[in-house]
Tab-separated table of C-alpha atoms in Angstrom:
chain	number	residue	atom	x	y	z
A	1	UNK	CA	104.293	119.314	132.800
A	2	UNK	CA	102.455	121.988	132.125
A	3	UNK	CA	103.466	125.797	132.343
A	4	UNK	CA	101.022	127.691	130.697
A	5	UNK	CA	98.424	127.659	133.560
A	6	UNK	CA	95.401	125.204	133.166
A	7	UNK	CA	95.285	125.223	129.664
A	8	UNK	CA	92.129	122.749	128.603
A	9	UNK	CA	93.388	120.651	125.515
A	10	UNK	CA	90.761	120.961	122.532
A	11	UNK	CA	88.676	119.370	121.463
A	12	UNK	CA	87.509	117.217	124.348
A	13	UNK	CA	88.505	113.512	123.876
A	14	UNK	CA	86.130	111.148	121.318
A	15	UNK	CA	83.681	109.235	123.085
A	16	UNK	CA	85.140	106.118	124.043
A	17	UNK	CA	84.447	103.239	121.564
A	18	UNK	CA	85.863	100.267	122.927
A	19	UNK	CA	87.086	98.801	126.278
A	20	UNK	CA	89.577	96.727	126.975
A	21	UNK	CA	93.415	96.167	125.813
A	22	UNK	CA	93.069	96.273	122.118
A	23	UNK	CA	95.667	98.202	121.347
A	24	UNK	CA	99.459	96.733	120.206
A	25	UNK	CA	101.793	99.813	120.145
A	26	UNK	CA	101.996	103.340	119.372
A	27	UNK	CA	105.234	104.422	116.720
A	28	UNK	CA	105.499	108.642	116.080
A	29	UNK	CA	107.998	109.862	113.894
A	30	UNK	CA	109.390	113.096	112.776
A	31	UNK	CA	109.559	114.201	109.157
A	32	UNK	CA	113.003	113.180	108.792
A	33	UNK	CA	112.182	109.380	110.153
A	34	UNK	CA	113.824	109.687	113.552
A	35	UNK	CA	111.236	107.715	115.609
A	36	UNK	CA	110.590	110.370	118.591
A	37	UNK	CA	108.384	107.498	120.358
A	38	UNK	CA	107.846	103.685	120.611
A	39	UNK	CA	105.816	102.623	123.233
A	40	UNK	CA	104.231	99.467	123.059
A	41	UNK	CA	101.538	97.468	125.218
A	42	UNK	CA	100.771	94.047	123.853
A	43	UNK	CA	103.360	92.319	121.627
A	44	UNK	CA	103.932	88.957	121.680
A	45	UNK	CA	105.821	88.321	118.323
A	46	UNK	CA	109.012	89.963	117.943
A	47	UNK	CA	110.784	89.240	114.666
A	48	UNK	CA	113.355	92.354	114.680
A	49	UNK	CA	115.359	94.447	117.111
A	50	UNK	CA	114.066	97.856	117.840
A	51	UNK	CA	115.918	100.072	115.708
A	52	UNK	CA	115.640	98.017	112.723
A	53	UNK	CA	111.576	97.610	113.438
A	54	UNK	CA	111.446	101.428	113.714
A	55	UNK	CA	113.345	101.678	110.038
A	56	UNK	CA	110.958	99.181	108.704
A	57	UNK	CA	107.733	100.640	109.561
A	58	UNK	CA	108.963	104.239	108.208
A	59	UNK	CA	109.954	102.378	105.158
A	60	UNK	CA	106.504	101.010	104.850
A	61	UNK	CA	104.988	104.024	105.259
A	62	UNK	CA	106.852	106.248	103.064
A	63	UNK	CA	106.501	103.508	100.091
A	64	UNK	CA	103.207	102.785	100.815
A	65	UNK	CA	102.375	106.717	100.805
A	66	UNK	CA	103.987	106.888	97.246
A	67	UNK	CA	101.866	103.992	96.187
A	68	UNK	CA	98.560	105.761	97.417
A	69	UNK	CA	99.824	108.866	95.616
A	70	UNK	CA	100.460	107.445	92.400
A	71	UNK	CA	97.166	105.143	92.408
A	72	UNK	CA	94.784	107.680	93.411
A	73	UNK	CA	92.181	106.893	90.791
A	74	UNK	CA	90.125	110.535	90.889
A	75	UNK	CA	93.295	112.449	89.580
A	76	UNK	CA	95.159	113.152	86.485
A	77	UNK	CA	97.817	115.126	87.204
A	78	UNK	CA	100.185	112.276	89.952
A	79	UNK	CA	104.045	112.681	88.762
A	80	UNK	CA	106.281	110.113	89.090
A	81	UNK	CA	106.235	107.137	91.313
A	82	UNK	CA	108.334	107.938	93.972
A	83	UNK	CA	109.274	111.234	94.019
A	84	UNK	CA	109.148	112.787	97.616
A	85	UNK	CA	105.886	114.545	98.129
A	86	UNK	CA	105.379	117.321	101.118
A	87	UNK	CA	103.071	116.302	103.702
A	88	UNK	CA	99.209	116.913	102.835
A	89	UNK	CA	100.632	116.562	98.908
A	90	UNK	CA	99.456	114.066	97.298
A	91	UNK	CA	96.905	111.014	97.833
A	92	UNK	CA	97.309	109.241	101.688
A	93	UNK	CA	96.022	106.721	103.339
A	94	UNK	CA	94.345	106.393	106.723
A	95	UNK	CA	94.677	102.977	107.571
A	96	UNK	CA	95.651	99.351	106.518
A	97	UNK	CA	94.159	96.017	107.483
A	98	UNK	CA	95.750	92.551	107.699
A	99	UNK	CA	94.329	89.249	109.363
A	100	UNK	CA	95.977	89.832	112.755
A	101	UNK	CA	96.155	94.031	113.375
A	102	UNK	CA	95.145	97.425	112.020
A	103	UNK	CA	96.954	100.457	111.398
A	104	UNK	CA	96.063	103.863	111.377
A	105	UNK	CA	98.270	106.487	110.766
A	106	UNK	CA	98.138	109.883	110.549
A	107	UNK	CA	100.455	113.060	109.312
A	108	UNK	CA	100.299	116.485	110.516
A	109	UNK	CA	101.171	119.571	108.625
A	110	UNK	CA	104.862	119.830	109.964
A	111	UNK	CA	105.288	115.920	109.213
A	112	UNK	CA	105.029	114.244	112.167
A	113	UNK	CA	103.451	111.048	111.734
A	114	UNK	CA	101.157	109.011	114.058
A	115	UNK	CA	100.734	105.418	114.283
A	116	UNK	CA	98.877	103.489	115.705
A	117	UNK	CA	98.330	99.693	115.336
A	118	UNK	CA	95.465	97.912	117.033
A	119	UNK	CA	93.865	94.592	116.834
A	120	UNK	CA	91.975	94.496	113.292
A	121	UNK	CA	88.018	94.987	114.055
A	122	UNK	CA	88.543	98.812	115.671
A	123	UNK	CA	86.690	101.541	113.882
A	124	UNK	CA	87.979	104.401	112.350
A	125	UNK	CA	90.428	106.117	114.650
A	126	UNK	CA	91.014	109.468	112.426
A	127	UNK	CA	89.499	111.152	115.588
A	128	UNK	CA	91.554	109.132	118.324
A	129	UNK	CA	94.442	109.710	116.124
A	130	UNK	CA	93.501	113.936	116.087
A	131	UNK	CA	93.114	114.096	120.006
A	132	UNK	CA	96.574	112.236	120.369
A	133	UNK	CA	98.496	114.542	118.637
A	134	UNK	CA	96.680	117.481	120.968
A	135	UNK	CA	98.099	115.544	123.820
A	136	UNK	CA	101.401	115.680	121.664
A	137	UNK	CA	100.964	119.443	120.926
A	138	UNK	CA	99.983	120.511	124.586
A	139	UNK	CA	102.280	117.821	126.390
A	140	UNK	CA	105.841	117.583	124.218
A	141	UNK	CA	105.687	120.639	121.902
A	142	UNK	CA	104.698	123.480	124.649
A	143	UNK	CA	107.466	121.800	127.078
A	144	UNK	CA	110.108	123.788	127.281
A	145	UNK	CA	112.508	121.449	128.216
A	146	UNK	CA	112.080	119.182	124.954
A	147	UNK	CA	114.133	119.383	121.689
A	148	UNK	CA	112.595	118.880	118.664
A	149	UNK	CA	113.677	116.009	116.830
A	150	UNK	CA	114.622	114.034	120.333
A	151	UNK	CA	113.208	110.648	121.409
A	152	UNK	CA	109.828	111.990	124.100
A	153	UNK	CA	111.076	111.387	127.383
A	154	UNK	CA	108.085	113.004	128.701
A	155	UNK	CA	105.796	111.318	131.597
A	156	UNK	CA	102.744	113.418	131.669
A	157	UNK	CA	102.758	112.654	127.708
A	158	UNK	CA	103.198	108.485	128.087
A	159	UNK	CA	100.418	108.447	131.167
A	160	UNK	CA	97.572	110.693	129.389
A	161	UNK	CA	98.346	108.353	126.314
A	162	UNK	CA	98.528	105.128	128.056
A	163	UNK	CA	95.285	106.825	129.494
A	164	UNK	CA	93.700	107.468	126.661
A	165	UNK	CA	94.845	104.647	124.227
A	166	UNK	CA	93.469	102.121	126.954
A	167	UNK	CA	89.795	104.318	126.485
A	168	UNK	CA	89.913	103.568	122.872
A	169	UNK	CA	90.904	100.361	122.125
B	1	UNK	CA	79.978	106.356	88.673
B	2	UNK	CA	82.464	103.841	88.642
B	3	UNK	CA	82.749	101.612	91.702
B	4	UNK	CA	85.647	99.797	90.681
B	5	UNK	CA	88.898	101.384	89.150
B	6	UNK	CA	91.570	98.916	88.215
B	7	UNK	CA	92.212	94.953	88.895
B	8	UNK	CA	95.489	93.824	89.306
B	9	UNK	CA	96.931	90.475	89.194
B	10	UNK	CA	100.741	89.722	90.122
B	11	UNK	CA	101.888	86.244	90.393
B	12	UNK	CA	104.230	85.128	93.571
B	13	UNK	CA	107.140	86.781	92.619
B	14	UNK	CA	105.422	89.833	92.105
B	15	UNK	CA	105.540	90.190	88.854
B	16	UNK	CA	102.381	92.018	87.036
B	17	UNK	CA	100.562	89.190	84.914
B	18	UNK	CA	97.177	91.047	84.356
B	19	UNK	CA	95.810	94.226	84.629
B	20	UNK	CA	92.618	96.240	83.606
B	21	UNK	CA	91.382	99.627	84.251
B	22	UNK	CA	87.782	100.894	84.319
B	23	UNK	CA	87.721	104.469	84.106
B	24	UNK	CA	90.287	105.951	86.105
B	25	UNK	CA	91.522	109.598	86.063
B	26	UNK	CA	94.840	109.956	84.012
B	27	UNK	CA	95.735	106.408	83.082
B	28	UNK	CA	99.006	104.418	84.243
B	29	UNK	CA	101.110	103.511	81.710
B	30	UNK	CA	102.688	99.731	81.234
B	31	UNK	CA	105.876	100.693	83.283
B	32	UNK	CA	103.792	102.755	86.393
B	33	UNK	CA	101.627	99.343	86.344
B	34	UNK	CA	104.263	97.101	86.163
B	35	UNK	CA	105.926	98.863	89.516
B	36	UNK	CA	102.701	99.400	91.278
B	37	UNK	CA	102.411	95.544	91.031
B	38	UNK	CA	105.996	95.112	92.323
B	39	UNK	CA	105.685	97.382	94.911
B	40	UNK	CA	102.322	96.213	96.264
B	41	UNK	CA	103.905	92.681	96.405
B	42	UNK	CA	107.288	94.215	98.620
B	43	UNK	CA	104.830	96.175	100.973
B	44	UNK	CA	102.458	93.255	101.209
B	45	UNK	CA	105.540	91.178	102.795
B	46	UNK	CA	106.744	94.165	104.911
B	47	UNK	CA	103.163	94.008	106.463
B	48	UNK	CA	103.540	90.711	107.549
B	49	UNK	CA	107.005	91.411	109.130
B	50	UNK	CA	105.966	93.948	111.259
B	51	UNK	CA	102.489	92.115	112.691
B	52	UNK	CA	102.637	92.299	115.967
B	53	UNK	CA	100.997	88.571	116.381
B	54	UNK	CA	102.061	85.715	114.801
B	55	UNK	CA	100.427	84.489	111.258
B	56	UNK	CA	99.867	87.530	109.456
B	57	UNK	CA	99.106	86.749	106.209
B	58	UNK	CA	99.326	90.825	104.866
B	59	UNK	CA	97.482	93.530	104.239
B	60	UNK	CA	93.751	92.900	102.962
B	61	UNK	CA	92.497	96.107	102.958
B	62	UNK	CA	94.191	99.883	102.373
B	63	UNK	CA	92.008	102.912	103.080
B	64	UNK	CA	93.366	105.492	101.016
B	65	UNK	CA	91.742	109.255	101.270
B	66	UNK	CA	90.000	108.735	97.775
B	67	UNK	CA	89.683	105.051	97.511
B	68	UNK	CA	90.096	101.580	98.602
B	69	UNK	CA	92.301	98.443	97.912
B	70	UNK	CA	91.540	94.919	98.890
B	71	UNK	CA	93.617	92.388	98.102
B	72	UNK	CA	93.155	88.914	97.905
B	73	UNK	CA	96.193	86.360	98.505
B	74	UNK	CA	95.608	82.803	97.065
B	75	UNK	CA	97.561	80.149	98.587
B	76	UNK	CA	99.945	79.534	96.308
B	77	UNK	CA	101.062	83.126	96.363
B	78	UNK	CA	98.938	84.877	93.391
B	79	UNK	CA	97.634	87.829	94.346
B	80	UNK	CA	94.680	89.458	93.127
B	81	UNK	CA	93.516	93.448	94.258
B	82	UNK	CA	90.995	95.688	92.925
B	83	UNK	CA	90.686	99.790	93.898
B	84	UNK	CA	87.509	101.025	94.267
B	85	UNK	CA	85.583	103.698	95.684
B	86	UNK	CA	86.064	104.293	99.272
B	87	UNK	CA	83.374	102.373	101.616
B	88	UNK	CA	82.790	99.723	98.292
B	89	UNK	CA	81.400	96.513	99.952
B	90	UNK	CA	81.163	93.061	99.235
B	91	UNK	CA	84.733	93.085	97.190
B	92	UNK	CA	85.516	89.728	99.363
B	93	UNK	CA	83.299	88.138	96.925
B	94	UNK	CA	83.957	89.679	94.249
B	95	UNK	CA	88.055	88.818	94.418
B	96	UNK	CA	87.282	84.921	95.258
B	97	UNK	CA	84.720	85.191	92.249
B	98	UNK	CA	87.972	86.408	90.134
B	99	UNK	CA	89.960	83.683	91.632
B	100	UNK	CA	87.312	81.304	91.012
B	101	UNK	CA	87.256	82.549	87.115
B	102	UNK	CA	91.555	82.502	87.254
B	103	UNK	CA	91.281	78.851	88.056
B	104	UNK	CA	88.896	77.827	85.550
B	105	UNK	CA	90.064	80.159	82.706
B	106	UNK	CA	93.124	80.652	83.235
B	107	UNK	CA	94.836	77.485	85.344
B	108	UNK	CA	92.982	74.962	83.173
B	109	UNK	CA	94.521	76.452	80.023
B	110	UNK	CA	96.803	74.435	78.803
B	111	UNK	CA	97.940	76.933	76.566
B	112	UNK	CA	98.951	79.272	79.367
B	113	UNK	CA	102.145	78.823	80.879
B	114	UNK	CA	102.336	79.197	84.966
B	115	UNK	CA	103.522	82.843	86.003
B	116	UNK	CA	103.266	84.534	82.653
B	117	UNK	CA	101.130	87.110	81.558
B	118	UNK	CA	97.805	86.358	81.232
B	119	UNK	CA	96.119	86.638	77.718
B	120	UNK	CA	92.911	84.365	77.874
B	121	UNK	CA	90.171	85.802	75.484
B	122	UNK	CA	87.451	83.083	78.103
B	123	UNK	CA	88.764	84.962	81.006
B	124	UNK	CA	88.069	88.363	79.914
B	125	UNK	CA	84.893	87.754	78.562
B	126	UNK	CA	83.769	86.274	82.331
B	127	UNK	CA	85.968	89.069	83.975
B	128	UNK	CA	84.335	91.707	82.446
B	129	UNK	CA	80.518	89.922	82.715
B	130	UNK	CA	81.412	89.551	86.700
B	131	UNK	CA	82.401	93.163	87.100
B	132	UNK	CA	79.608	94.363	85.456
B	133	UNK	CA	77.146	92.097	87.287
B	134	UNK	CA	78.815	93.692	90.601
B	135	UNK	CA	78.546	97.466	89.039
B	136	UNK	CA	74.672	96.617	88.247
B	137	UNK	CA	74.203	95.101	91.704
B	138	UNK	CA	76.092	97.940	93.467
B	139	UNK	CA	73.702	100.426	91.242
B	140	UNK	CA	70.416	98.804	92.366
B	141	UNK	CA	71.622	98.641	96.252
């Protein structure tokens, strides 16, 4: 849906650096950890429900991000471990590897956070990762009709990212 | 110019049973160590919950904005990371070399008592040789 006439989204989409169906799902989350999307495209092991996968992943996150903060080896200055840090505060990390995926997440100045797991050889997606959350900006947060802080229910969104995801990985 | 910051060991209940620092900013103290290790060993089995295929065996490598953390899982549970400088290669090597030195030093011991801290004078001696033969190297690349 778009309303404001034929607004082009910036910058123009990262050259394409793989083909074919790498990628596993997509989770994005709000600053308070409601998960405003889950959409997933290859995932054969399930080991929780969906709620309680959502609360996991935001749990990893968040801890994770207060590990990176407090080990950041370049600064002094890191407070305690744990304390709730703003978004941008504070040393984060881009991505994490295991034997069987990779995930790369990303926060935006308003905390929303982007993740993205794919399988574990795919470059840096810092870029991607960028250009989705344009198609977030132009697609849920210009719509009119959306909420903040509700799940996306928003087509044009889940195509141009199904779209675009497929491009990628 | 250091390449590597800190080695941790924690032992399979994640408990911290060695640690060393080379020249980080603003130094952890005993306690911040001791939960960094714990916490590590929690997020490290989170990981493998959430995989999305079947036999994950946890994270190996966390790209943090200003540096890097592999970690090494033995298969009896010990784990073994270093944090480096972002983009540091070859650390692979250098955390089976470690284990390598663990098992010799360290295992073979038979003053050292399973899942304890580790206080082996052999083992630091070869630690510290093996991270300064990977410094050098890393220098002359």
């Amino acid at each position: 849906m778009q309303f404001f006439g034929s607004s082009e989204i910036s910058p123009s989409p990262p050259a394409p650096t793989a083909s074919g169906n790498n990628a596993h799902m997509m989770y994005v989350f709000n600053r308070n950890g409601v998960c405003l999307l889950y959409r997933e495209w290859n995932r054969p092991l399930r080991t929780l429900d969906a709620q309680q996968d959502q609360k996991l992943m935001f749990g990893l996150l968040f801890s994770l991000k207060s590990l990176t903060a407090k080990m950041d080896p370049t600064t002094a200055e890191k407070g305690n471990l744990g304390v709730p840090q703003l978004p941008g505060q504070g040393c984060s990390f881009h991505s994490f590897r295991t034997n069987t995926y990779k995930l790369s997440f990303m926060e935006t100045p308003s905390g929303i956070k982007l993740i993205l797991v794919t399988h574990p050889r795919t470059g840096d997606l810092r870029e991607p990762l960028k250009y989705i959350y344009n198609l977030y900006v132009e697609y849920v947060a210009k719509n009119p009709l959306y909420t903040p802080g509700t799940p996306i229910k928003c087509e044009l969104f889940n195509t141009s990212l199904d779209q675009y995801v497929r491009s990628i990985a | 110019m250091a390449a590597i910051y800190s080695l941790y060991v924690i032992n399979k209940s994640g408990g911290l049973i060695f640690y060393k620092d080379y020249g980080s900013a603003g130094r952890m103290d005993t306690n911040d160590s001791l939960r960094m290790a714990s916490l590590w060993h929690s997020m490290h089995a989170i990981s493998q919950q959430l995989s999305p295929i079947s036999g994950c065996s946890g994270i190996e490598l966390l790209q943090a904005d200003t540096f890097d953390l592999h970690c090494f899982q033995s298969l009896t549970g010990t784990k073994f990371f270093v944090v480096c400088d972002p983009g540091t290669q070859h650390m692979e090597g250098l955390l089976k070399h470690i284990y390598e030195l663990y098992t010799d030093y360290v295992l073979k011991n038979p003053f050292y008592e399973m899942e304890m801290p580790i206080r082996c004078e052999l083992f630091d001696i070869k630690l510290s040789q093996a991270i300064q033969k990977d410094s050098v190297a890393l220098l002359s690349r």
